[in-house]
Amino acid sequence: QHLHEDIDYFYDYFDYTQCVAFVDMLLSIEDMALFGLLNSENNVRELQYNLALHHRICLTFSRIQDQLEYIRHSHGVIVIYSMSGEYVFDNGYSRYYGIVESLKKSQAKIWVVTGNRKVQSLDYVDRVILIPHIHGNLSYLIHCFNDLILSCYLKTRKSFP
C-alpha cells in the first residue's frame, strides 16, 4: 500500500521541468558525470547503462577518491544521486574525504538528485532535483525517475536531426 502511494505521489508531484532540464543537459553538455555511493551508485549505474545503450556515454567512478578527483578538475556538469543528501552535507564521512570542500571549490555545475529538501539550501549545489515521496520508498522512486529521464531523452533525441 505504501509503495503504491509513494509511486502515485511521485508521478503526481514530480516537477517535470526538472526532467526536461536534465535531458537538455544530456544533449548539450559533453563533460558530464554521474556519481553516487552505495544504493545511489547502483541507480547511477542503471541510468549510465541505459543511456549507453542509446549512444550517450556518461562517466562514473565507484571509488569516492576517483569521484573527488573528477569533481576537483571538471568544468562540466556532475550529477550526484544522494537520496538522503548525505553525500553533499557536512558530516563525518564528508569531512574524512573532503567532499564538501571539493564541491565548494569545483568549477563544475553540481546537480543533486535527492529526496531530502534540505539539499536545496546548499549554496554549492547548482540544481536540486527533488524526488517527492510520502513514505520514503526512494529506492523504488529513483527507478521511476531514471525511467522518466530515459523516456524523455529518447523522445527528445528523436526530434533532433
Coordinates of C-alpha atoms in Angstrom, one line a residue:
Q1 CA 0.0 0.0 0.0
H2 CA 2.7 2.5 1.0
L3 CA 4.7 1.7 -2.2
H4 CA 1.7 2.4 -4.4
E5 CA 1.0 5.7 -2.5
D6 CA 4.7 6.8 -3.0
I7 CA 4.7 5.9 -6.7
D8 CA 1.4 7.8 -7.3
Y9 CA 2.7 10.7 -5.3
F10 CA 5.9 10.8 -7.2
Y11 CA 4.1 10.9 -10.6
D12 CA 1.6 13.5 -9.3
Y13 CA 4.1 15.9 -7.7
F14 CA 7.4 15.5 -9.6
D15 CA 8.5 18.7 -11.3
Y16 CA 8.6 17.5 -14.9
T17 CA 10.5 20.7 -15.9
Q18 CA 13.5 19.1 -14.0
C19 CA 13.3 16.1 -16.3
V20 CA 13.4 18.4 -19.3
A21 CA 16.4 20.3 -17.9
F22 CA 18.2 17.0 -17.2
V23 CA 17.6 15.8 -20.8
D24 CA 18.6 19.2 -22.2
M25 CA 21.8 18.9 -20.2
L26 CA 22.4 15.4 -21.5
L27 CA 22.0 16.6 -25.1
S28 CA 24.1 19.7 -24.8
I29 CA 27.0 19.0 -22.3
E30 CA 29.8 16.6 -23.3
D31 CA 31.7 16.9 -20.0
M32 CA 29.2 15.2 -17.7
A33 CA 29.4 12.6 -14.9
L34 CA 27.0 10.7 -12.7
F35 CA 28.1 9.9 -9.1
G36 CA 26.6 8.2 -6.1
L37 CA 27.5 5.9 -3.2
L38 CA 26.1 2.6 -2.2
N39 CA 22.5 2.2 -3.4
S40 CA 22.6 5.6 -5.1
E41 CA 25.7 4.3 -7.1
N42 CA 23.6 1.3 -8.3
N43 CA 20.9 3.8 -9.5
V44 CA 23.6 5.9 -11.3
R45 CA 24.9 2.7 -13.0
E46 CA 21.4 1.8 -14.1
L47 CA 21.0 5.2 -15.8
Q48 CA 24.5 5.1 -17.2
Y49 CA 24.0 1.7 -18.7
N50 CA 20.5 2.6 -20.2
L51 CA 21.9 5.8 -21.7
A52 CA 25.0 4.0 -23.1
L53 CA 22.6 1.6 -24.9
H54 CA 21.3 4.7 -26.7
H55 CA 24.7 6.1 -27.5
R56 CA 25.0 8.6 -24.7
I57 CA 28.1 8.0 -22.6
C58 CA 28.3 9.4 -19.1
L59 CA 31.3 9.0 -16.8
T60 CA 31.1 7.5 -13.4
F61 CA 33.5 6.1 -10.9
S62 CA 32.9 3.7 -8.0
R63 CA 35.7 4.8 -5.7
I64 CA 35.0 8.0 -3.8
Q65 CA 38.6 9.1 -4.3
D66 CA 38.1 9.0 -8.1
Q67 CA 34.8 10.8 -7.8
L68 CA 36.5 13.6 -5.8
E69 CA 39.4 13.8 -8.2
Y70 CA 37.0 14.3 -11.1
I71 CA 35.0 16.9 -9.1
R72 CA 38.2 18.9 -8.4
H73 CA 39.1 19.1 -12.1
S74 CA 35.8 19.1 -14.0
H75 CA 34.3 22.2 -15.7
G76 CA 31.2 20.3 -16.9
V77 CA 28.2 19.0 -15.0
I78 CA 28.3 16.5 -12.2
V79 CA 25.0 14.8 -11.2
I80 CA 25.1 13.3 -7.7
Y81 CA 22.5 10.8 -6.7
S82 CA 22.1 11.0 -2.9
M83 CA 18.6 10.1 -1.8
S84 CA 19.4 11.0 1.8
G85 CA 21.5 14.0 0.9
E86 CA 24.4 12.7 3.0
Y87 CA 26.9 12.8 0.1
V88 CA 26.7 16.6 -0.1
F89 CA 26.2 17.5 3.6
D90 CA 28.9 18.4 6.0
N91 CA 29.2 15.3 8.2
G92 CA 31.9 12.9 9.5
Y93 CA 32.0 10.9 6.3
S94 CA 32.3 14.0 4.1
R95 CA 34.9 15.6 6.3
Y96 CA 37.0 12.5 6.2
Y97 CA 37.1 12.5 2.4
G98 CA 36.9 16.3 2.0
I99 CA 33.7 16.0 -0.1
V100 CA 32.1 19.4 0.7
E101 CA 35.4 21.2 0.4
S102 CA 35.9 19.6 -3.1
L103 CA 32.3 20.5 -4.1
K104 CA 32.7 24.1 -3.0
K105 CA 36.0 24.5 -4.9
S106 CA 34.8 22.8 -8.1
Q107 CA 34.3 24.7 -11.3
A108 CA 31.7 22.1 -12.4
K109 CA 28.0 22.7 -12.1
I110 CA 26.8 20.4 -9.3
W111 CA 23.3 18.8 -9.6
V112 CA 21.9 16.6 -6.9
V113 CA 19.0 14.1 -7.3
T114 CA 17.6 13.6 -3.8
G115 CA 14.6 13.0 -1.6
N116 CA 15.9 15.5 1.0
R117 CA 14.6 19.1 0.7
K118 CA 17.4 20.4 2.9
V119 CA 19.8 20.0 0.0
Q120 CA 18.1 23.0 -1.7
S121 CA 19.7 25.3 0.9
L122 CA 23.3 24.4 0.0
D123 CA 24.9 27.2 -1.8
Y124 CA 27.5 25.0 -3.5
V125 CA 24.8 22.9 -5.3
D126 CA 23.6 24.5 -8.5
R127 CA 20.5 22.4 -9.1
V128 CA 18.4 20.1 -6.9
I129 CA 16.1 17.6 -8.5
L130 CA 13.8 16.6 -5.7
I131 CA 12.2 13.2 -5.7
P132 CA 8.8 13.7 -4.0
H133 CA 7.8 11.0 -1.6
I134 CA 5.5 10.3 1.4
H135 CA 6.8 7.1 3.0
G136 CA 10.5 7.2 1.9
N137 CA 10.4 4.4 -0.7
L138 CA 13.2 6.3 -2.5
S139 CA 14.9 3.1 -3.8
Y140 CA 11.8 2.5 -5.9
L141 CA 11.1 6.1 -6.8
I142 CA 14.6 6.6 -8.2
H143 CA 13.9 3.9 -10.7
C144 CA 10.8 5.9 -11.7
F145 CA 13.0 8.9 -12.1
N146 CA 15.5 7.1 -14.2
D147 CA 12.8 5.7 -16.4
L148 CA 11.4 9.2 -16.9
I149 CA 14.8 10.5 -17.9
L150 CA 15.4 7.8 -20.4
S151 CA 11.9 8.1 -21.9
C152 CA 12.2 11.9 -22.2
Y153 CA 15.8 11.5 -23.6
L154 CA 14.7 9.1 -26.3
K155 CA 11.7 11.2 -27.2
T156 CA 13.7 14.4 -27.4
R157 CA 16.6 12.8 -29.2
K158 CA 14.2 11.6 -31.9
S159 CA 13.2 15.1 -32.6
F160 CA 16.8 16.1 -33.3
P161 CA 18.3 15.6 -36.7

